mmCIF file of C-alpha atoms and ligand atoms in Angstrom:
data_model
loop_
_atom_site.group_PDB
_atom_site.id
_atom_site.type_symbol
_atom_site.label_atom_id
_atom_site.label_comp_id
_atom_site.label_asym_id
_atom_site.label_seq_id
_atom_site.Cartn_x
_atom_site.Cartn_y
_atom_site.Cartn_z
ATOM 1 C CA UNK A 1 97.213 100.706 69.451
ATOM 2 C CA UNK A 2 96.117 99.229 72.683
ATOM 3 C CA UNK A 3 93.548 95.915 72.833
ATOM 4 C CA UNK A 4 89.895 96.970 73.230
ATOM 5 C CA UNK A 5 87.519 94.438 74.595
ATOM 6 C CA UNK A 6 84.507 95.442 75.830
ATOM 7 C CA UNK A 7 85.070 97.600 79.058
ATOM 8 C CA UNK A 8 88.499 96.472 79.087
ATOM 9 C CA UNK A 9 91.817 98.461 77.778
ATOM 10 C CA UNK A 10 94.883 96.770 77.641
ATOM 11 C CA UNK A 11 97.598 98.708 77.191
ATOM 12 C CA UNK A 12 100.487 98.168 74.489
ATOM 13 C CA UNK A 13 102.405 101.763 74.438
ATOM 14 C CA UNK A 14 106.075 101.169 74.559
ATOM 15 C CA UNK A 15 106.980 103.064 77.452
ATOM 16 C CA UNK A 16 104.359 101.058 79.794
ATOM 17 C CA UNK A 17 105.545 97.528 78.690
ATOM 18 C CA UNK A 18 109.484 98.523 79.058
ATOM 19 C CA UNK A 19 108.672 100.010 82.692
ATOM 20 C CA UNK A 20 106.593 97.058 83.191
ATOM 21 C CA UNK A 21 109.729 95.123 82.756
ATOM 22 C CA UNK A 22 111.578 96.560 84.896
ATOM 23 C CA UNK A 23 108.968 96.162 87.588
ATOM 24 C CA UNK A 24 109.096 92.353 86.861
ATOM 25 C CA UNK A 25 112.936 92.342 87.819
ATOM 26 C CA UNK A 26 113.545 90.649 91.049
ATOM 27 C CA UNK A 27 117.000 92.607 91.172
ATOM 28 C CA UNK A 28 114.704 95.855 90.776
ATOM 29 C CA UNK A 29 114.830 97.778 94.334
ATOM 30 C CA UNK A 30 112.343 99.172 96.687
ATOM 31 C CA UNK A 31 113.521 102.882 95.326
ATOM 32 C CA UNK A 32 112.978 102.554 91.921
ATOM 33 C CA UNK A 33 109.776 100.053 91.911
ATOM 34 C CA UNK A 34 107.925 102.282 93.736
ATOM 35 C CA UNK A 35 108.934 105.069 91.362
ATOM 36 C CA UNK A 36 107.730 103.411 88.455
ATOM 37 C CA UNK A 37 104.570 101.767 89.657
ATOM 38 C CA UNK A 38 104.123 105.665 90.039
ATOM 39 C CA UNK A 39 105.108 106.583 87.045
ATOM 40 C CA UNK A 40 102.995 103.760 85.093
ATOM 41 C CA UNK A 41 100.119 104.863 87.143
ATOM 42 C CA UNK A 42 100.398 108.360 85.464
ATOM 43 C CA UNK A 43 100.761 106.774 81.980
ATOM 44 C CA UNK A 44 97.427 104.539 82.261
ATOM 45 C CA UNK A 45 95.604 107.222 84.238
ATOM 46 C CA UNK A 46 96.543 109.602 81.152
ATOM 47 C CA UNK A 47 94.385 107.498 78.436
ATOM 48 C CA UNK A 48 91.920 106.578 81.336
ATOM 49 C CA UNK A 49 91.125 109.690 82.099
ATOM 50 C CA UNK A 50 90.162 110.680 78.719
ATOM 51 C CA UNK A 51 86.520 110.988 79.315
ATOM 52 C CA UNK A 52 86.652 113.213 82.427
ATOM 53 C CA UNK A 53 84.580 115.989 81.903
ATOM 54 C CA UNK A 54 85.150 119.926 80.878
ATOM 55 C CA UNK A 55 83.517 122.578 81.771
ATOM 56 C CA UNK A 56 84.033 126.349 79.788
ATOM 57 C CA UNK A 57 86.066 129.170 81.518
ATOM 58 C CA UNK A 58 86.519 132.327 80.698
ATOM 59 C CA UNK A 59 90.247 133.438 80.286
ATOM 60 C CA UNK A 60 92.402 136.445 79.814
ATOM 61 C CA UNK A 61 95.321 136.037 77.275
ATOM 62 C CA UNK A 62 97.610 138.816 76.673
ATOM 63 C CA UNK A 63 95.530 138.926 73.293
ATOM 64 C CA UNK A 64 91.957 138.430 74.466
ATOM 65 C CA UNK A 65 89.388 136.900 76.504
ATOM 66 C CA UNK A 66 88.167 133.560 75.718
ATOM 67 C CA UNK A 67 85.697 130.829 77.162
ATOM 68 C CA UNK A 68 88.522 128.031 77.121
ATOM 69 C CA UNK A 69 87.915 123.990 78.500
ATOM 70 C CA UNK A 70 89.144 123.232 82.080
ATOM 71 C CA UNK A 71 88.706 119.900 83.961
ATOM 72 C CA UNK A 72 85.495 119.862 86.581
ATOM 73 C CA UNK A 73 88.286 118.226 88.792
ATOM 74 C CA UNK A 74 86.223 118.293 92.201
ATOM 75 C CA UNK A 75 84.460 115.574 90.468
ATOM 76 C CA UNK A 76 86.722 112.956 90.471
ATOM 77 C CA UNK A 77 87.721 110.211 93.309
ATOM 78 C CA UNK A 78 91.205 108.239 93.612
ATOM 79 C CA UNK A 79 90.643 104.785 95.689
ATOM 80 C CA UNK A 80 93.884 102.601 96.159
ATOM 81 C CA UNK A 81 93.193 99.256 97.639
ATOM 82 C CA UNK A 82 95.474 98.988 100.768
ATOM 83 C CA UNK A 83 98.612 98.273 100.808
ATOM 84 C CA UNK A 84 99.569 98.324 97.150
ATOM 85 C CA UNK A 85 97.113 100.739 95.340
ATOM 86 C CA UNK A 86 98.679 103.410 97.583
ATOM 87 C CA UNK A 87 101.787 103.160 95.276
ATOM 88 C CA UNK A 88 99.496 104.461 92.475
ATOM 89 C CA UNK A 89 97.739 107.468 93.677
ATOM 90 C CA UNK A 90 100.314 110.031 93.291
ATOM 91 C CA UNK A 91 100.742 108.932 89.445
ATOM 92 C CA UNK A 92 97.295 110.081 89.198
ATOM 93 C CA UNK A 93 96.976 113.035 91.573
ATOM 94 C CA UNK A 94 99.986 114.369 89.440
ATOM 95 C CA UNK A 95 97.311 114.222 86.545
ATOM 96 C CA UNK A 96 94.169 115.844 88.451
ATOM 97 C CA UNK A 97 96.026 117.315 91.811
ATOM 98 C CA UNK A 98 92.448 118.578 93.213
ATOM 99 C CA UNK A 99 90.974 114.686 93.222
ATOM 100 C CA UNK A 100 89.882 113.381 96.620
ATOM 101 C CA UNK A 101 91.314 110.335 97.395
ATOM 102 C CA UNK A 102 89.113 107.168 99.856
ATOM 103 C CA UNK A 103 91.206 104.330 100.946
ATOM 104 C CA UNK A 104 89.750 100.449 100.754
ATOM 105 C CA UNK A 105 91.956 98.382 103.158
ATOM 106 C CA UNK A 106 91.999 94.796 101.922
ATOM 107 C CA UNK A 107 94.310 91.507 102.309
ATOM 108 C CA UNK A 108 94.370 88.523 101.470
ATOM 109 C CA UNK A 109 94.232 85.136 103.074
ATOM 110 C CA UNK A 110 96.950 83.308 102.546
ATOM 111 C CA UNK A 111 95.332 80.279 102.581
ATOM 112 C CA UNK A 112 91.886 80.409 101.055
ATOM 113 C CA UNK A 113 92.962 83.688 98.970
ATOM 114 C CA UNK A 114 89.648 85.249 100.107
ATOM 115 C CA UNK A 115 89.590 88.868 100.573
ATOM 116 C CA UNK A 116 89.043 90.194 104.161
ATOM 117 C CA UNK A 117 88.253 94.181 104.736
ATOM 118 C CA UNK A 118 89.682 96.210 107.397
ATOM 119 C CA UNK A 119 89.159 99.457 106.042
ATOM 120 C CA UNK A 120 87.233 102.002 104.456
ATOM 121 C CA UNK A 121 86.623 105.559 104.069
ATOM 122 C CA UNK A 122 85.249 107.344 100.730
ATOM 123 C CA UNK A 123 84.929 110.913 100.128
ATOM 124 C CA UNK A 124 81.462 112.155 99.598
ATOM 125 C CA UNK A 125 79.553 113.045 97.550
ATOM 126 C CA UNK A 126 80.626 109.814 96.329
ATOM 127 C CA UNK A 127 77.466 108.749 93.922
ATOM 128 C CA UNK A 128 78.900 112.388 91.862
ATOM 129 C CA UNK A 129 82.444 111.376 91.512
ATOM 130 C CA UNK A 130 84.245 109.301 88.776
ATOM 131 C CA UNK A 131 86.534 106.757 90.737
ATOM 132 C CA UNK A 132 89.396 105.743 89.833
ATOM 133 C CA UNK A 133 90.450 102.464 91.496
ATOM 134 C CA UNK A 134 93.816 101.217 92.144
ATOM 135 C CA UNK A 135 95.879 98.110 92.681
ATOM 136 C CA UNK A 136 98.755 97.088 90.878
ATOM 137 C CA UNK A 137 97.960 93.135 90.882
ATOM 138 C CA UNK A 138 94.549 91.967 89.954
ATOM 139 C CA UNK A 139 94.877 88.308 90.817
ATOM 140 C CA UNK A 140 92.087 85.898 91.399
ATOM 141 C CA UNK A 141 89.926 89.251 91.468
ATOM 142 C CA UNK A 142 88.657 88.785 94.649
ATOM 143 C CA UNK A 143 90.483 91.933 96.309
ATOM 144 C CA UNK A 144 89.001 94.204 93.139
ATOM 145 C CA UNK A 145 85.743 92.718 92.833
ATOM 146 C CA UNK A 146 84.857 93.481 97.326
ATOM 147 C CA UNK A 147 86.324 96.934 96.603
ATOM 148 C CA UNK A 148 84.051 97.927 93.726
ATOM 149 C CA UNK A 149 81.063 95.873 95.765
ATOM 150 C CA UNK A 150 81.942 98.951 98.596
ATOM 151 C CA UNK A 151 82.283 101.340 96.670
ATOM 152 C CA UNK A 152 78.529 100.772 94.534
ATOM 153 C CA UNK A 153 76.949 100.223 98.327
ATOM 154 C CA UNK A 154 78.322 103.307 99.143
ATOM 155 C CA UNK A 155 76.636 105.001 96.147
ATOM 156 C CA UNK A 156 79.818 105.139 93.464
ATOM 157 C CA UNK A 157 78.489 104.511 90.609
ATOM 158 C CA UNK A 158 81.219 105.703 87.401
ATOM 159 C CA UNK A 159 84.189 103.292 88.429
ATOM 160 C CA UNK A 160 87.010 102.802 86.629
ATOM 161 C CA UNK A 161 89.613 100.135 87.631
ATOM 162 C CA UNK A 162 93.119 100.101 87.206
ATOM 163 C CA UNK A 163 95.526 96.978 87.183
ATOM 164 C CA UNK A 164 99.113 97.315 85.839
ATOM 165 C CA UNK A 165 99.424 93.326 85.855
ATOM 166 C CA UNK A 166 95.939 91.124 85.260
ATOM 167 C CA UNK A 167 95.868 87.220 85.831
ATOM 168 C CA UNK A 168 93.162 86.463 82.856
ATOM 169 C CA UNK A 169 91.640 84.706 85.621
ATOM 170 C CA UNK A 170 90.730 88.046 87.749
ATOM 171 C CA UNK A 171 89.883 89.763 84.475
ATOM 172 C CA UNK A 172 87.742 87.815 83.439
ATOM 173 C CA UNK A 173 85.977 87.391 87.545
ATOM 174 C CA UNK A 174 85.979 91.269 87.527
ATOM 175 C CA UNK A 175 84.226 91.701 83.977
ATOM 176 C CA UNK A 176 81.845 89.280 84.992
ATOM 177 C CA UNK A 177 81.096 90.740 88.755
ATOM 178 C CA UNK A 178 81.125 94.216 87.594
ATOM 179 C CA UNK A 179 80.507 94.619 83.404
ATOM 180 C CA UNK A 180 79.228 98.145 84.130
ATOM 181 C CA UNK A 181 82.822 99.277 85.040
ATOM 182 C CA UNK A 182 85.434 100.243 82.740
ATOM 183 C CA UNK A 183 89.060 98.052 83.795
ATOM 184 C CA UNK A 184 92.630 99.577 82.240
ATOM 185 C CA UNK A 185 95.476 97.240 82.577
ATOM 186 C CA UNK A 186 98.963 97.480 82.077
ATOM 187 C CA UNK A 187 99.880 94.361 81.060
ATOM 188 C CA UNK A 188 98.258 90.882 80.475
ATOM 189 C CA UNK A 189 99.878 87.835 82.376
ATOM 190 C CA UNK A 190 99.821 83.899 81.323
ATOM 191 C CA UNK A 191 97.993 82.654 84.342
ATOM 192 C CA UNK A 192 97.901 82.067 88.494
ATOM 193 C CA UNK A 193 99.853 79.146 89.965
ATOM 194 C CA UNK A 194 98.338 77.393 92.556
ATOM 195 C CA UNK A 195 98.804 79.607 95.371
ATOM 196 C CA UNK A 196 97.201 82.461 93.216
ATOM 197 C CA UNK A 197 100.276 84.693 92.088
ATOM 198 C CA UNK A 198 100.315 85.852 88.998
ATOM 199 C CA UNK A 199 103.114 84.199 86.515
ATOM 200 C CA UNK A 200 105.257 85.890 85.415
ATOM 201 C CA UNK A 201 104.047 88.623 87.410
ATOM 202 C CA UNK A 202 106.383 90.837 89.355
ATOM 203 C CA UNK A 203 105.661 88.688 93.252
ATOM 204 C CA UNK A 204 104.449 90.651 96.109
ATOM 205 C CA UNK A 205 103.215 93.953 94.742
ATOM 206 C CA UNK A 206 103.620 95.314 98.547
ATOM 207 C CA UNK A 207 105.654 94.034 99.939
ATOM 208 C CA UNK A 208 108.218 95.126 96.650
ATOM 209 C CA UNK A 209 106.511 99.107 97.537
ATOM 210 C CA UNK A 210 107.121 99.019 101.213
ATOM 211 C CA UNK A 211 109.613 97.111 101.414
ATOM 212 C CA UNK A 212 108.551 94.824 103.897
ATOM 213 C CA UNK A 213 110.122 91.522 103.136
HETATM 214 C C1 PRP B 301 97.527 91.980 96.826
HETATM 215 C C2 PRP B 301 97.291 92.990 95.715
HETATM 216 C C3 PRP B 301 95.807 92.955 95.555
HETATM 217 C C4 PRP B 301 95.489 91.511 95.814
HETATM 218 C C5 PRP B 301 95.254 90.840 94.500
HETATM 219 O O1 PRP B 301 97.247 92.525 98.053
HETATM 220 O O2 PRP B 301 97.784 94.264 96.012
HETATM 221 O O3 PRP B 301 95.097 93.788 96.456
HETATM 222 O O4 PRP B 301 96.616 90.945 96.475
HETATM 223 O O5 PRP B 301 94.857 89.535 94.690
HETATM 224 P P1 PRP B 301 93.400 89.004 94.318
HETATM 225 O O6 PRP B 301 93.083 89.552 92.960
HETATM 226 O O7 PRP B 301 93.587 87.509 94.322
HETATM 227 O O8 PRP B 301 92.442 89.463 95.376
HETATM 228 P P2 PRP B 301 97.518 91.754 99.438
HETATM 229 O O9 PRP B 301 96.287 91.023 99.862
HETATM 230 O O10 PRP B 301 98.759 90.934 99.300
HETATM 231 O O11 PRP B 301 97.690 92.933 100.467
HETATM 232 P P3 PRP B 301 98.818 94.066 100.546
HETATM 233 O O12 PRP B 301 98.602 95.009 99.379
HETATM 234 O O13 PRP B 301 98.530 94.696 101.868
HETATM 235 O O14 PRP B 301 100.165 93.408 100.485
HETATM 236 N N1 URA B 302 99.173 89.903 94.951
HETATM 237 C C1 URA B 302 100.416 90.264 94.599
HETATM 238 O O1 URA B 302 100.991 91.209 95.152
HETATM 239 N N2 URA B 302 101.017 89.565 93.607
HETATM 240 C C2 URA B 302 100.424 88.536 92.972
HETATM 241 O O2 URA B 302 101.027 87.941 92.062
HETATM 242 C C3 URA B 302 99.126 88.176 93.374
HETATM 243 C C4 URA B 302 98.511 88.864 94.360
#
């Protein structure tokens, strides 16, 4: 069963924590991290999806035709914050393949940990759309907390946001900045340290997907 708070899912199935594991691994390579923060993505996006909406069809079996339920997939909207959330939007395009997908381009400054934008570009009509946000590290919730603020100027109103690891820290920033959002995260962490990685995290969510240090 997997820990309900109030907007928040934390999820407990076995096959999330073990990949999650692996993730963690700092002998896991750039090959197979990417592959599972792909493959996790799918997992969460399967339970977070569960409220999309269905609209009747009519259908010909070889025995009959029937009004049957299909998704009303034009309405949904994939977001990955830049760089890392890329890694997660194929997990969940595998799940709805006719979702549009924006692109939020955020980083970090390594000093004051502040968010800084540098890109972005949502499909329209946004304001229709469920969203479905993605990083892998929610942190000091800075990065997660600007995106959704773009997103809601631009008119996005259903968000959901997706984490696989959460510093209580950022979860508890992002409830608090946005409580009108529903958040999905893979696993819990202990805490920050004080130059605001998560412990035990998995380091440099990135840099691990690109391969760039
Ligand atoms: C990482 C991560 C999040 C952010 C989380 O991105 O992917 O976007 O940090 O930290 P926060 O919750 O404290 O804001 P980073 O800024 O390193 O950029 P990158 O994805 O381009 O490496
Ligand atoms: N961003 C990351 O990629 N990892 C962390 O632990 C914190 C922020």
């Amino acid at each position: 069963m997997d820990l309900l708070m109030e907007n928040v899912t934390i999820f407990t199935h076995p096959l999330i924590q073990h990949k999650i594991s692996i993730l963690r691994d700092k002998k896991t390579g750039t090959n197979e991290f990417r592959a599972l923060i792909e493959e996790i993505a799918m997992l969460m996006g399967f339970e977070a999806l569960r409220d999309l909406p269905l609209q009747d069809v009519e259908v010909e079996t070889p025995i009959e035709t029937c009004m049957t339920p299909m998704i009303a997939g034009k309405k949904m909207a994939v977001v990955p914050i830049l760089r890392a959330g890329l890694g997660m939007v194929n997990g969940i395009l595998a799940l709805v393949p006719s979702a549009k997908v924006g692109h939020i381009g955020l980083y970090r400054d390594e000093k004051t940990h502040e968010p800084h934008e540098y890109y972005c570009k949502l499909p329209s009509p946004i304001e229709q759309r469920t969203i479905v946000v993605t990083d892998p590290m929610l942190a000091t919730g800075g990065s997660a907390i600007a995106a959704v603020d773009f997103i809601k100027q631009y008119g996005g109103k259903h968000i959901k946001f997706m984490s696989i690891i959460a510093a209580p820290e950022g979860l508890k920033r992002l409830r608090e900045a946005h409580p009108d959002i529903q958040i999905y995260v893979g696993h819990l962490d202990r805490q920050l340290n004080e130059n605001a990685y998560i412990c035990p995290g998995l380091g440099d969510a990135g840099d691990r997907i690109f391969g760039t240090k």
